[in-house]
Coordinates of C-alpha atoms in Angstrom, one line a residue:
Chain A
X168 CA -2.3 -3.1 -30.6
X169 CA -1.4 -5.8 -33.0
X170 CA 2.0 -4.3 -33.7
X171 CA 3.3 -4.8 -30.2
X172 CA 3.0 -8.5 -30.4
X173 CA 5.8 -8.6 -33.0
X174 CA 9.1 -9.4 -31.5
X175 CA 12.6 -9.5 -32.9
X176 CA 15.0 -6.8 -34.1
X177 CA 12.2 -4.4 -34.9
X178 CA 10.4 -4.8 -31.6
X179 CA 11.9 -1.6 -30.2
X180 CA 10.9 0.4 -33.2
X181 CA 7.3 -0.8 -32.8
X182 CA 7.5 0.0 -29.1
X183 CA 8.5 3.6 -29.9
X184 CA 5.7 3.9 -32.4
X185 CA 3.1 2.5 -30.1
X186 CA 4.2 4.7 -27.2
X187 CA 3.5 7.8 -29.3
X188 CA 0.3 6.4 -30.8
X189 CA -1.3 5.6 -27.5
X190 CA -1.0 9.0 -25.9
X191 CA -4.2 10.9 -25.3
X192 CA -4.3 14.2 -27.1
X193 CA -5.4 17.6 -25.7
X194 CA -9.0 18.6 -26.5
X195 CA -9.4 21.8 -28.3
X196 CA -6.8 24.4 -29.0
X197 CA -3.3 24.1 -27.5
X198 CA -2.8 27.1 -25.2
X199 CA -0.1 29.6 -26.2
X200 CA 2.0 30.7 -23.2
X201 CA 5.5 32.0 -22.9
X202 CA 6.4 29.1 -20.7
X203 CA 4.5 26.1 -19.2
X204 CA 2.9 26.4 -15.8
X205 CA 5.1 24.6 -13.3
X206 CA 3.2 22.1 -11.0
X207 CA 4.6 20.8 -7.7
X208 CA 2.6 17.9 -6.3
X209 CA 2.5 17.3 -2.5
X210 CA 0.7 14.5 -0.7
X211 CA -0.2 15.4 2.8
X212 CA -1.7 12.2 4.2
X213 CA -4.5 10.5 2.4
X214 CA -5.0 7.1 0.8
X215 CA -2.5 8.3 -2.0
X216 CA -5.1 7.6 -4.7
X217 CA -5.2 11.3 -5.8
X218 CA -1.4 11.5 -5.8
X219 CA -1.1 8.4 -7.9
X220 CA -3.6 9.8 -10.4
X221 CA -1.6 13.0 -10.7
X222 CA 1.5 10.9 -11.2
X223 CA -0.3 9.0 -13.9
X224 CA -1.2 12.3 -15.5
X225 CA 2.5 13.2 -15.4
X226 CA 3.3 9.9 -17.1
X227 CA 3.2 9.1 -20.8
X228 CA -0.4 8.3 -21.2
X229 CA -1.5 11.9 -21.1
X230 CA -0.3 15.0 -22.9
X231 CA 0.3 17.2 -19.8
X232 CA 3.1 19.2 -21.4
X233 CA 1.2 19.6 -24.6
X234 CA -1.5 21.2 -22.5
X235 CA 0.9 23.8 -21.2
X236 CA 2.0 22.3 -17.9
X237 CA 5.1 20.7 -16.5
X238 CA 5.7 18.9 -13.3
X239 CA 8.7 20.2 -11.3
X240 CA 10.7 18.5 -8.6
X241 CA 11.7 21.7 -6.8
X242 CA 9.0 24.0 -5.3
X243 CA 11.2 27.0 -6.3
X244 CA 10.4 26.2 -9.9
X245 CA 6.7 25.8 -9.3
X246 CA 3.8 28.1 -10.1
X247 CA 1.0 26.0 -8.8
X248 CA 1.0 23.7 -5.8
X249 CA -1.3 20.6 -6.3
X250 CA -2.1 19.3 -2.9
X251 CA -3.5 15.9 -2.3
X252 CA -4.4 14.2 1.0
X253 CA -6.2 15.2 4.2
X254 CA -3.4 17.4 5.6
X255 CA -2.2 15.6 8.7
X256 CA -0.9 17.8 11.6
X257 CA 2.6 16.5 10.9
X258 CA 2.4 17.4 7.3
X259 CA 1.3 21.0 8.0
X260 CA 4.9 22.0 8.6
X261 CA 5.9 20.4 5.3
X262 CA 3.2 22.2 3.5
X263 CA 4.3 25.5 5.0
X264 CA 7.9 24.8 4.0
X265 CA 7.0 23.9 0.4
X266 CA 4.7 26.9 0.1
X267 CA 7.3 29.3 1.3
X268 CA 9.8 27.9 -1.2
X269 CA 7.6 28.8 -4.1
X270 CA 8.1 32.0 -5.9
X271 CA 5.6 34.9 -5.8
X272 CA 2.5 34.5 -7.9
X273 CA 2.0 31.0 -6.6
X274 CA -1.3 29.2 -6.5
X275 CA -2.7 26.4 -4.3
X276 CA -5.0 23.8 -5.8
X277 CA -6.7 21.1 -3.7
X278 CA -6.9 17.8 -5.7
X279 CA -9.6 15.4 -4.5
X280 CA -12.1 15.4 -1.6
X281 CA -9.5 14.8 1.2
X282 CA -7.5 17.9 0.2
X283 CA -10.6 20.1 0.5
X284 CA -12.1 19.1 3.8
X285 CA -10.5 15.8 4.7
X286 CA -13.1 13.7 2.9
X287 CA -13.2 10.4 4.9
X288 CA -10.5 11.7 7.2
X289 CA -12.0 14.8 8.8
X290 CA -10.3 16.7 11.6
X291 CA -9.0 14.4 14.4
X292 CA -6.1 14.0 16.8
X293 CA -3.7 13.5 13.8
X294 CA -5.4 15.3 11.0
X295 CA -6.5 18.9 10.3
X296 CA -9.2 17.9 7.9
X297 CA -8.1 19.3 4.6
X298 CA -6.9 22.7 3.4
X299 CA -10.1 24.4 4.6
X300 CA -8.7 24.2 8.2
X301 CA -5.8 26.4 7.1
X302 CA -7.1 28.7 4.4
X303 CA -10.2 29.3 2.2
X304 CA -10.1 26.8 -0.6
X305 CA -10.7 28.7 -3.8
X306 CA -9.3 26.3 -6.3
X307 CA -10.3 22.6 -6.0
X308 CA -10.7 19.6 -8.2
X309 CA -13.3 17.3 -6.8
X310 CA -13.3 13.5 -6.9
X311 CA -12.3 10.4 -4.9
X312 CA -10.0 10.1 -6.7
X313 CA -10.4 12.3 -9.8
X314 CA -9.3 10.6 -13.0
X315 CA -6.2 12.0 -14.7
X316 CA -8.3 13.3 -17.6
X317 CA -10.6 15.1 -15.1
X318 CA -7.6 16.7 -13.4
X319 CA -6.2 17.8 -16.7
X320 CA -9.4 19.4 -17.8
X321 CA -9.7 21.2 -14.5
X322 CA -6.2 22.5 -14.7
X323 CA -6.9 23.8 -18.2
X324 CA -10.0 25.5 -16.9
X325 CA -8.1 27.1 -14.1
X326 CA -5.4 28.3 -16.5
X327 CA -8.0 30.1 -18.5
X328 CA -9.3 32.1 -15.5
Chain B
X156 CA 10.2 -29.1 26.0
X157 CA 7.3 -27.7 24.1
X158 CA 7.8 -25.8 20.8
X159 CA 6.2 -22.4 20.2
X160 CA 3.1 -23.7 18.5
X161 CA 2.3 -26.1 21.3
X162 CA 2.8 -23.5 24.0
X163 CA 0.4 -21.2 22.2
X164 CA -2.2 -24.0 21.9
X165 CA -1.9 -24.7 25.6
X166 CA -3.6 -21.4 26.2
X167 CA -7.3 -20.7 26.2
X168 CA -8.8 -20.9 22.7
X169 CA -11.1 -17.9 22.3
X170 CA -11.6 -17.9 18.5
X171 CA -10.8 -20.0 15.5
X172 CA -7.1 -19.2 15.5
X173 CA -6.7 -17.1 18.7
X174 CA -5.3 -18.3 22.1
X175 CA -5.1 -16.3 25.3
X176 CA -1.9 -16.8 27.2
X177 CA -1.2 -15.8 30.8
X178 CA 2.0 -14.0 31.6
X179 CA 3.9 -17.2 32.4
X180 CA 2.8 -18.8 29.1
X181 CA 3.6 -15.7 27.2
X182 CA 7.1 -15.6 28.6
X183 CA 7.5 -19.3 27.8
X184 CA 6.3 -18.7 24.3
X185 CA 8.9 -16.0 23.8
X186 CA 11.7 -18.2 25.0
X187 CA 10.4 -21.5 23.5
X188 CA 13.1 -23.8 22.1
X189 CA 13.3 -24.7 18.5
X190 CA 12.2 -22.7 15.4
X191 CA 10.6 -19.3 15.6
X192 CA 7.3 -19.1 13.8
X193 CA 7.3 -16.2 11.2
X194 CA 5.7 -13.1 12.6
X195 CA 3.0 -11.4 10.5
X196 CA 2.2 -8.6 12.9
X197 CA 2.5 -7.4 16.5
X198 CA 0.2 -4.9 18.2
X199 CA -1.2 -3.9 21.5
X200 CA -3.9 -1.7 23.1
X201 CA -4.8 -0.8 26.6
X202 CA -5.9 -4.3 27.5
X203 CA -3.9 -6.9 25.5
X204 CA -0.7 -7.4 23.5
X205 CA -1.0 -9.6 20.4
X206 CA 1.3 -11.4 18.0
X207 CA 0.0 -12.9 14.7
X208 CA 2.2 -15.7 13.5
X209 CA 2.2 -18.0 10.5
X210 CA 2.3 -21.7 11.0
X211 CA 2.8 -23.3 7.6
X212 CA 0.4 -21.1 5.7
X213 CA -2.2 -20.8 8.5
X214 CA -2.5 -17.8 10.9
X215 CA -2.0 -18.4 14.6
X216 CA -2.9 -15.5 16.9
X217 CA -2.0 -15.3 20.5
X218 CA -2.3 -12.5 23.1
X219 CA -1.7 -11.7 26.7
X220 CA -3.0 -9.1 29.1
X221 CA -1.3 -5.7 29.4
X222 CA -0.8 -5.1 33.1
X223 CA 0.0 -1.7 34.5
X224 CA 0.5 -0.5 30.9
X225 CA 3.3 -3.0 30.3
X226 CA 3.9 -6.3 28.6
X227 CA 6.9 -8.5 27.9
X228 CA 8.1 -7.4 24.5
X229 CA 7.6 -9.8 21.6
X230 CA 10.6 -8.2 19.9
X231 CA 12.7 -10.1 22.5
X232 CA 12.0 -13.1 20.2
X233 CA 10.6 -11.7 17.0
X234 CA 12.8 -8.9 15.6
X235 CA 10.0 -7.8 13.3
X236 CA 7.7 -7.0 16.3
X237 CA 9.6 -3.8 17.0
X238 CA 7.5 -1.6 14.7
X239 CA 4.2 -2.7 16.3
X240 CA 5.6 -2.1 19.8
X241 CA 6.5 1.4 18.9
X242 CA 3.1 2.1 17.3
X243 CA 1.4 0.7 20.4
X244 CA 3.4 3.0 22.6
X245 CA 2.6 6.0 20.4
X246 CA -1.2 5.3 20.3
X247 CA -1.9 3.7 23.7
X248 CA 1.2 4.5 25.9
X249 CA 1.7 0.8 26.7
X250 CA 5.3 -0.2 27.1
X251 CA 7.1 -3.2 25.8
X252 CA 9.5 -4.5 28.4
X253 CA 12.9 -5.8 27.2
X254 CA 12.2 -4.5 23.7
X255 CA 14.7 -4.9 20.9
X256 CA 15.6 -1.6 19.3
X257 CA 15.8 2.0 20.3
X258 CA 12.1 2.6 21.0
X259 CA 11.9 5.7 18.8
X260 CA 8.5 7.0 17.8
X261 CA 6.9 5.3 14.8
X262 CA 4.0 7.6 14.3
X263 CA 4.0 10.4 16.9
X264 CA 6.4 13.1 15.7
X265 CA 4.7 15.6 18.0
X266 CA 1.9 17.9 16.7
X267 CA -1.0 15.6 17.7
X268 CA -3.8 17.0 19.9
X269 CA -2.8 14.5 22.7
X270 CA -0.3 11.9 23.5
X271 CA -1.4 8.3 23.5
X272 CA -4.6 9.4 21.8
X273 CA -6.3 6.0 21.8
X274 CA -5.5 5.3 25.4
X275 CA -8.3 5.3 28.0
X276 CA -6.0 7.9 29.8
X277 CA -4.5 10.1 27.0
X278 CA -1.9 12.6 28.0
X279 CA -1.6 16.3 27.1
X280 CA -0.4 17.4 23.7
X281 CA 3.4 17.2 23.3
X282 CA 3.7 20.5 21.5
X283 CA 5.6 21.0 18.3
X284 CA 7.2 18.5 16.0
X285 CA 10.3 16.6 17.2
X286 CA 13.2 16.4 14.8
X287 CA 14.3 12.9 13.8
X288 CA 17.7 11.6 14.9
X289 CA 20.3 10.8 12.3
X290 CA 23.0 12.7 10.4
X291 CA 21.1 12.9 7.1
X292 CA 17.4 13.2 6.3
X293 CA 15.2 12.4 3.3
X294 CA 12.2 14.6 3.8
X295 CA 8.7 13.2 3.1
X296 CA 8.4 15.1 -0.2
X297 CA 11.8 13.8 -1.4
X298 CA 11.4 10.0 -1.1
X299 CA 9.7 9.6 -4.5
X300 CA 6.9 7.7 -2.7
X301 CA 3.2 8.4 -3.1
X302 CA 2.9 9.4 0.6
X303 CA 4.8 11.2 3.3
X304 CA 7.4 9.0 4.9
X305 CA 10.4 10.5 6.7
X306 CA 13.7 8.7 6.5
X307 CA 16.8 9.5 8.5
X308 CA 20.2 7.9 7.8
X309 CA 23.5 7.3 9.3
X310 CA 25.9 7.9 6.5
X311 CA 29.6 7.1 6.1
X312 CA 31.7 8.3 3.2
X313 CA 28.5 9.3 1.4
X314 CA 26.9 5.8 1.7
X315 CA 24.0 4.7 3.8
X316 CA 24.9 2.7 6.9
X317 CA 21.5 2.5 8.6
X318 CA 18.0 3.9 8.3
X319 CA 15.3 5.0 10.7
X320 CA 11.7 5.4 9.5
X321 CA 9.0 7.7 10.9
X322 CA 5.5 7.5 9.3
X323 CA 3.7 10.1 11.3
X324 CA 3.0 12.3 8.3
X325 CA 0.8 9.6 6.8
X326 CA -1.0 8.7 10.0
X327 CA -4.7 9.6 9.8
X328 CA -6.0 7.8 12.9
X329 CA -7.9 5.3 10.8
X330 CA -8.3 2.7 13.6
X331 CA -9.9 5.3 15.9
X332 CA -12.3 6.2 13.2
X333 CA -13.4 2.6 12.7
X334 CA -14.0 1.5 16.3
X335 CA -17.7 1.5 17.2
X336 CA -18.9 1.3 13.6
X337 CA -20.7 -1.7 12.1
X338 CA -18.6 -3.5 9.5
X339 CA -20.9 -2.1 6.8
X340 CA -20.4 1.5 8.1
X341 CA -16.7 0.9 8.2
X342 CA -16.3 -0.5 4.7
X343 CA -16.1 2.9 2.8
X344 CA -13.2 4.0 5.0
X345 CA -11.5 0.6 4.7
X346 CA -11.8 0.9 1.0
X347 CA -9.8 4.1 1.2
X348 CA -7.0 2.7 3.5
X349 CA -4.4 2.9 0.7
X350 CA -4.4 3.2 -3.1
X351 CA -2.0 0.3 -2.9
X352 CA -5.0 -1.9 -2.1
X353 CA -8.3 -0.5 -3.0
X354 CA -9.4 -4.1 -3.5
X355 CA -7.0 -6.0 -1.2
X356 CA -7.7 -4.1 2.0
X357 CA -11.5 -4.3 1.9
X358 CA -11.3 -7.9 0.8
X359 CA -9.1 -8.9 3.7
X360 CA -11.5 -7.0 6.0
X361 CA -14.6 -8.7 4.4
X362 CA -13.0 -12.1 5.0
X363 CA -12.3 -11.3 8.6
X364 CA -15.8 -10.1 9.2
X365 CA -17.2 -13.2 7.5
X366 CA -15.2 -15.4 9.8
X367 CA -16.3 -13.4 12.8
X368 CA -19.9 -13.9 11.8
X369 CA -19.4 -17.6 11.1
X370 CA -20.1 -17.2 7.4
X371 CA -18.4 -18.5 4.2
X372 CA -18.9 -16.5 1.1
X373 CA -20.4 -18.6 -1.7
X374 CA -18.3 -19.6 -4.8
X375 CA -19.8 -16.8 -6.9
X376 CA -18.7 -14.1 -4.5
X377 CA -15.4 -15.7 -4.0
X378 CA -14.7 -15.7 -7.8
X379 CA -15.8 -12.1 -8.1
X380 CA -13.3 -11.2 -5.4
X381 CA -10.5 -13.1 -7.1
X382 CA -11.2 -11.3 -10.4
X383 CA -11.2 -7.9 -8.8
X384 CA -7.9 -8.7 -7.0
X385 CA -6.2 -9.9 -10.2
X386 CA -7.2 -6.7 -12.1
X387 CA -5.8 -4.6 -9.2
X388 CA -2.7 -6.7 -9.2
X389 CA -2.0 -6.0 -12.9
X390 CA -2.7 -2.3 -12.5
X391 CA -0.5 -1.9 -9.5
X392 CA 2.3 -4.0 -10.9
X393 CA 2.3 -1.7 -13.9
X394 CA 2.4 1.3 -11.7
X395 CA 5.4 0.0 -9.7
X396 CA 7.1 -1.2 -12.9
X397 CA 6.8 2.3 -14.5
X398 CA 8.2 3.9 -11.3
X399 CA 11.1 1.5 -11.2
X400 CA 11.8 1.9 -14.9
X401 CA 11.9 5.7 -14.5
X402 CA 14.3 5.3 -11.6
X403 CA 16.8 3.9 -14.1
X404 CA 15.9 6.1 -17.1
X405 CA 14.1 3.3 -18.9
X406 CA 11.5 5.7 -20.1
X407 CA 10.2 3.6 -23.0
X408 CA 9.3 0.7 -20.7
X409 CA 7.7 3.2 -18.3
X410 CA 5.7 4.6 -21.2
X411 CA 4.3 1.2 -22.1
X412 CA 3.4 0.5 -18.5
X413 CA 1.6 3.8 -18.3
X414 CA -0.4 3.1 -21.4
X415 CA -1.3 -0.5 -20.2
X416 CA -2.4 0.8 -16.8
X417 CA -4.5 3.5 -18.3
X418 CA -6.1 1.0 -20.7
X419 CA -7.1 -1.2 -17.7
X420 CA -8.5 1.8 -15.9
X421 CA -10.6 2.8 -19.0
X422 CA -11.8 -0.7 -19.5
X423 CA -13.1 -0.7 -15.9
X424 CA -14.7 2.7 -16.4
X425 CA -16.4 1.6 -19.6
X426 CA -17.9 -1.3 -17.7
X427 CA -19.4 1.1 -15.2
X428 CA -17.1 0.6 -12.3
X429 CA -14.5 2.9 -10.8
X430 CA -11.2 3.1 -12.6
X431 CA -9.2 1.7 -9.7
X432 CA -12.0 -0.6 -8.5
X433 CA -12.7 1.4 -5.4
X434 CA -15.9 0.5 -3.4
X435 CA -16.4 -2.8 -5.3
X436 CA -16.0 -5.1 -2.3
X437 CA -18.8 -5.2 0.3
X438 CA -18.9 -7.1 3.6
X439 CA -21.2 -9.7 2.1
X440 CA -20.0 -9.8 -1.5
X441 CA -19.7 -7.0 -4.1
X442 CA -21.4 -3.8 -5.3
X443 CA -24.9 -4.2 -6.7
X444 CA -24.8 -4.1 -10.5
X445 CA -21.3 -5.3 -10.9
X446 CA -21.1 -7.5 -14.0
X447 CA -17.9 -9.4 -13.5
X448 CA -17.8 -11.4 -16.7
X449 CA -17.7 -8.5 -19.1
X450 CA -15.4 -6.6 -16.8
X451 CA -12.9 -9.5 -16.7
X452 CA -13.2 -10.0 -20.5
X453 CA -12.7 -6.3 -21.2
X454 CA -9.6 -6.1 -19.0
X455 CA -8.2 -9.2 -20.5
X456 CA -8.7 -7.9 -24.0
X457 CA -6.8 -4.7 -23.4
X458 CA -4.0 -6.3 -21.4
X459 CA -3.1 -9.5 -23.2
X460 CA -1.9 -7.9 -26.4
X461 CA 0.4 -5.6 -24.5
X462 CA 2.3 -8.2 -22.7
X463 CA 4.7 -9.2 -25.4
X464 CA 6.0 -5.6 -25.8
X465 CA 6.4 -5.2 -22.0
X466 CA 8.4 -8.4 -21.9
X467 CA 10.6 -7.4 -24.8
X468 CA 11.3 -4.0 -23.2
X469 CA 12.0 -5.6 -19.8
X470 CA 14.6 -7.7 -21.5
X471 CA 16.2 -4.6 -23.0
X472 CA 16.4 -2.6 -19.8
X473 CA 16.6 -5.3 -17.1
X474 CA 20.4 -5.2 -16.8
X475 CA 20.1 -1.7 -15.4
X476 CA 18.5 -3.2 -12.3
X477 CA 21.0 -6.0 -11.7
X478 CA 22.1 -6.2 -8.1
X479 CA 20.2 -3.1 -7.1
X480 CA 18.5 -3.0 -3.7
X481 CA 18.9 -6.6 -2.8
X482 CA 16.8 -8.3 -0.2
X483 CA 18.5 -11.4 1.1
X484 CA 16.3 -14.5 1.4
X485 CA 17.2 -15.0 5.1
X486 CA 15.9 -11.5 5.9
X487 CA 12.8 -12.1 3.9
X488 CA 12.2 -15.3 5.8
X489 CA 13.0 -13.7 9.2
X490 CA 10.7 -10.8 8.7
X491 CA 8.0 -12.6 6.7
X492 CA 8.4 -10.2 3.8
X493 CA 5.7 -11.2 1.3
X494 CA 4.5 -10.1 -2.1
X495 CA 6.8 -9.5 -5.0
X496 CA 9.7 -8.4 -2.7
X497 CA 9.6 -11.6 -0.7
X498 CA 9.0 -14.0 -3.6
X499 CA 11.8 -12.4 -5.8
X500 CA 14.2 -13.1 -3.0
X501 CA 13.2 -16.8 -2.8
X502 CA 10.6 -16.7 0.0
X503 CA 7.8 -18.6 -1.8
X504 CA 4.8 -17.4 0.1
X505 CA 1.7 -16.5 -1.8
X506 CA -1.5 -16.6 0.3
X507 CA -3.6 -17.1 -2.8
X508 CA -2.5 -20.7 -2.8
X509 CA -4.4 -21.5 0.3
X510 CA -7.7 -19.9 -0.9
X511 CA -10.6 -22.2 -1.5
X512 CA -11.5 -22.3 -5.1
X513 CA -8.2 -21.0 -6.4
X514 CA -7.3 -22.2 -9.8
X515 CA -3.8 -23.2 -8.8
X516 CA -2.8 -24.3 -12.3
X517 CA -2.8 -20.6 -13.3
X518 CA -0.2 -19.6 -10.6
X519 CA 3.0 -20.5 -12.2
X520 CA 5.1 -17.4 -11.8
X521 CA 8.7 -18.2 -11.0
X522 CA 11.8 -16.4 -11.9
X523 CA 15.0 -15.2 -10.4
X524 CA 15.4 -15.4 -6.7
X525 CA 18.3 -12.9 -6.6
X526 CA 16.3 -10.5 -4.5
X527 CA 17.3 -7.5 -6.6
X528 CA 15.2 -5.0 -8.5
X529 CA 15.6 -7.0 -11.7
X530 CA 14.1 -10.1 -10.0
X531 CA 11.2 -8.0 -8.7
X532 CA 10.5 -6.4 -12.0
X533 CA 10.7 -9.8 -13.8
X534 CA 8.4 -11.3 -11.3
X535 CA 5.8 -8.5 -11.7
X536 CA 5.7 -9.3 -15.4
X537 CA 5.3 -13.0 -14.8
X538 CA 2.5 -12.4 -12.3
X539 CA 0.7 -10.2 -14.8
X540 CA 0.8 -13.2 -17.2
X541 CA -0.5 -15.4 -14.4
X542 CA -3.3 -12.9 -13.6
X543 CA -4.5 -13.1 -17.2
X544 CA -4.4 -16.9 -17.1
X545 CA -6.3 -16.8 -13.8
X546 CA -9.0 -14.6 -15.3
X547 CA -9.3 -17.1 -18.2
X548 CA -9.7 -20.0 -15.8
X549 CA -12.2 -18.3 -13.6
X550 CA -14.2 -17.2 -16.6
X551 CA -14.3 -20.8 -17.7
X552 CA -15.7 -22.1 -14.5
X553 CA -17.1 -19.2 -12.6
X554 CA -19.0 -20.0 -9.4
X555 CA -17.8 -23.6 -9.3
X556 CA -19.1 -25.2 -6.2
X557 CA -16.9 -26.6 -3.5
X558 CA -17.7 -27.6 0.1
X559 CA -15.7 -25.3 2.3
X560 CA -17.2 -25.6 5.8
X561 CA -18.4 -22.5 7.7
X562 CA -16.5 -21.7 11.0
X563 CA -18.4 -21.3 14.3
X564 CA -19.5 -17.7 15.0
X565 CA -17.1 -16.3 17.6
X566 CA -17.4 -12.5 16.8
X567 CA -13.7 -12.6 16.0
X568 CA -12.1 -13.2 12.7
X569 CA -8.8 -13.0 10.7
X570 CA -8.8 -12.2 7.0
X571 CA -6.0 -12.1 4.4
X572 CA -5.8 -11.1 0.8
X573 CA -2.7 -11.5 -1.3
X574 CA -2.6 -8.0 -2.8
X575 CA -0.2 -6.8 -5.5
X576 CA 2.3 -5.6 -2.9
X577 CA 1.9 -8.5 -0.6
X578 CA -0.3 -10.1 2.0
X579 CA -2.8 -7.7 3.7
X580 CA -4.1 -8.9 7.0
X581 CA -7.1 -7.8 9.1
X582 CA -8.1 -9.0 12.6
X583 CA -11.5 -7.8 13.8
X584 CA -13.5 -8.4 17.0
X585 CA -17.1 -7.5 17.1
X586 CA -19.4 -6.7 20.0
X587 CA -23.1 -6.3 19.5
X588 CA -22.5 -6.2 15.8
X589 CA -20.0 -3.3 16.0
X590 CA -16.2 -3.2 15.8
X591 CA -14.8 -3.4 19.3
X592 CA -11.2 -4.0 18.2
X593 CA -9.3 -4.0 15.0
X594 CA -5.9 -4.5 13.6
X595 CA -4.6 -3.9 10.1
X596 CA -1.3 -5.2 8.7
X597 CA -0.3 -3.7 5.4
X598 CA 2.6 -5.6 3.6
X599 CA 4.7 -2.5 3.7
X600 CA 5.2 -2.9 7.4
X601 CA 7.2 -6.1 6.9
X602 CA 9.6 -4.2 4.7
X603 CA 10.5 -1.6 7.3
X604 CA 13.0 -3.7 9.3
X605 CA 14.8 -4.8 6.1
X606 CA 15.1 -1.4 4.5
X607 CA 18.5 -0.7 6.2
X608 CA 20.0 -3.8 4.7
X609 CA 18.5 -3.2 1.3
X610 CA 19.8 0.4 1.1
X611 CA 23.2 -0.1 2.8
X612 CA 26.1 1.1 0.7
X613 CA 24.0 3.3 -1.7
X614 CA 24.2 7.1 -1.8
X615 CA 21.0 8.8 -0.5
X616 CA 20.3 9.9 -4.1
X617 CA 19.6 6.3 -5.1
X618 CA 17.1 5.7 -2.2
X619 CA 14.0 6.9 -4.1
X620 CA 14.7 4.5 -6.9
X621 CA 15.1 1.6 -4.5
X622 CA 11.9 2.5 -2.6
X623 CA 10.1 2.6 -5.9
X624 CA 11.2 -0.9 -6.9
X625 CA 9.8 -2.4 -3.7
X626 CA 6.4 -0.8 -3.9
X627 CA 5.8 0.7 -0.5
X628 CA 2.8 2.7 0.6
X629 CA 3.2 5.1 3.6
X630 CA -0.6 5.3 3.9
X631 CA -0.8 1.5 4.4
X632 CA 2.0 1.5 6.9
X633 CA 0.8 4.5 9.0
X634 CA -3.0 4.1 8.7

């Protein structure tokens, strides 16, 4: 990291170089797909820790796209829905709306303990207690919250299935 | 004629900073002549209505009985009390008389299993979701925030005129889950209140519990708490800076923020603690096995060399944030907006300055007080530099003794922690060692009444970038 201490006219060049150098690379072979898997991230009422870790994964410190994934901002472009949070009763309608907007072949993945069974926020007057209240949870990434690298590894595993 | 503070102190003192007022005193307090003390928070339950005020830099809590489910509205004097009154109605069905504002739901959008769920007499479920008023909506998944927050707007010629907020999507019924638990049983849930305060929230709670029990944490514990809080501050500032930078297409700055934040997380993990410092704070100190000196050294070592590049990149891109989403200092003062948003507008409130044992010489961050996104971003950077200095000072004199006196045990306490996004407050009352009553004030709540002014005149498409630059957590607001 010594280079980034240099300032002056070349500082931006150094900044570009360091930005590339610092990025974590994908372990193993890079998957070959016709197109990347589109990920849509939805927070449904948790502490937001899992959502922020997925956002970090989508940032520049991880090679998400190199691993064959791309985060999308429209559910119509998504293949997988990454759901974080305990699923509040108010958010169930939002979840349904987003799920219906996704094209056929869609998959639902619970990210973090809350998304599976509510974690520390089990069913109550305002919460359903995770996805399991709505549907069998077949694809889940455990953790409270899982680290971005753990989420990436889990996504790669799920993509191989 | 007595001023507000004196009227409050004429009531019955029931705890270190808490005075009970009868209905007449409460009314006199709300119409007291002279200056209005800044309101930190307002809340009510079945039995009492409360306002937590700030007198200088000291909290002053007052409350009055709720009679026949009604109380005289604090918002008749404190404009910022409106949100708390709306929450109290949604949760307990207690009504604020002569309230300022339209009384719309703050949390209950329909869909709950009962109305007034925390009341001793809850009502039947209201049925399906109620649509929000307003000509335009920004749905919870469209705000760019980390959690669900629904915004409705009145729009004129494509520009925002006013904003209404409903946070029901993020409401998890946290308070109801904490009542009846011991503070130790409650701590794991408090530690998951919001990712915008994995340290700040449990720390404010631990301080409130310590005061209720008549305890003062020793200097060693106090310094560990300070170190954890500063590490979290740097990490969250970097997160908010990256989000703000992306909002104005400053991807290179965002990239460096991402890398720096990840470096801090890895340094924490390598020292055997969780990446975001979750579950580090306990009611009586910190997690067993936490080695604070190597943790602070490791974080300092990865962060210090990155600061120059961040400052350089900030200089390059800062003009893109000029004049964007301005918070006027008068509004910041009126609504006691804290944290970076408040300080960047010129409200110089930092609750760290009143902490015993604080190395004040490290807290030097000053900068623009324009109140815009540029001022906030610049201040975040300056505060990261201060955090590094503070780590150095603490490492140089860790556990330095002082003689802070312990308060009397009253089973009631107020705790505050100056988190990255502002001052987090907890009030707790214990009975037989268990939580009988509790209130949480996340700093995001103080931003709600100023959102309209900050967003006025912008197209709705710019709202997510503005929200990103003020660092707001729906989970903290809604609980």
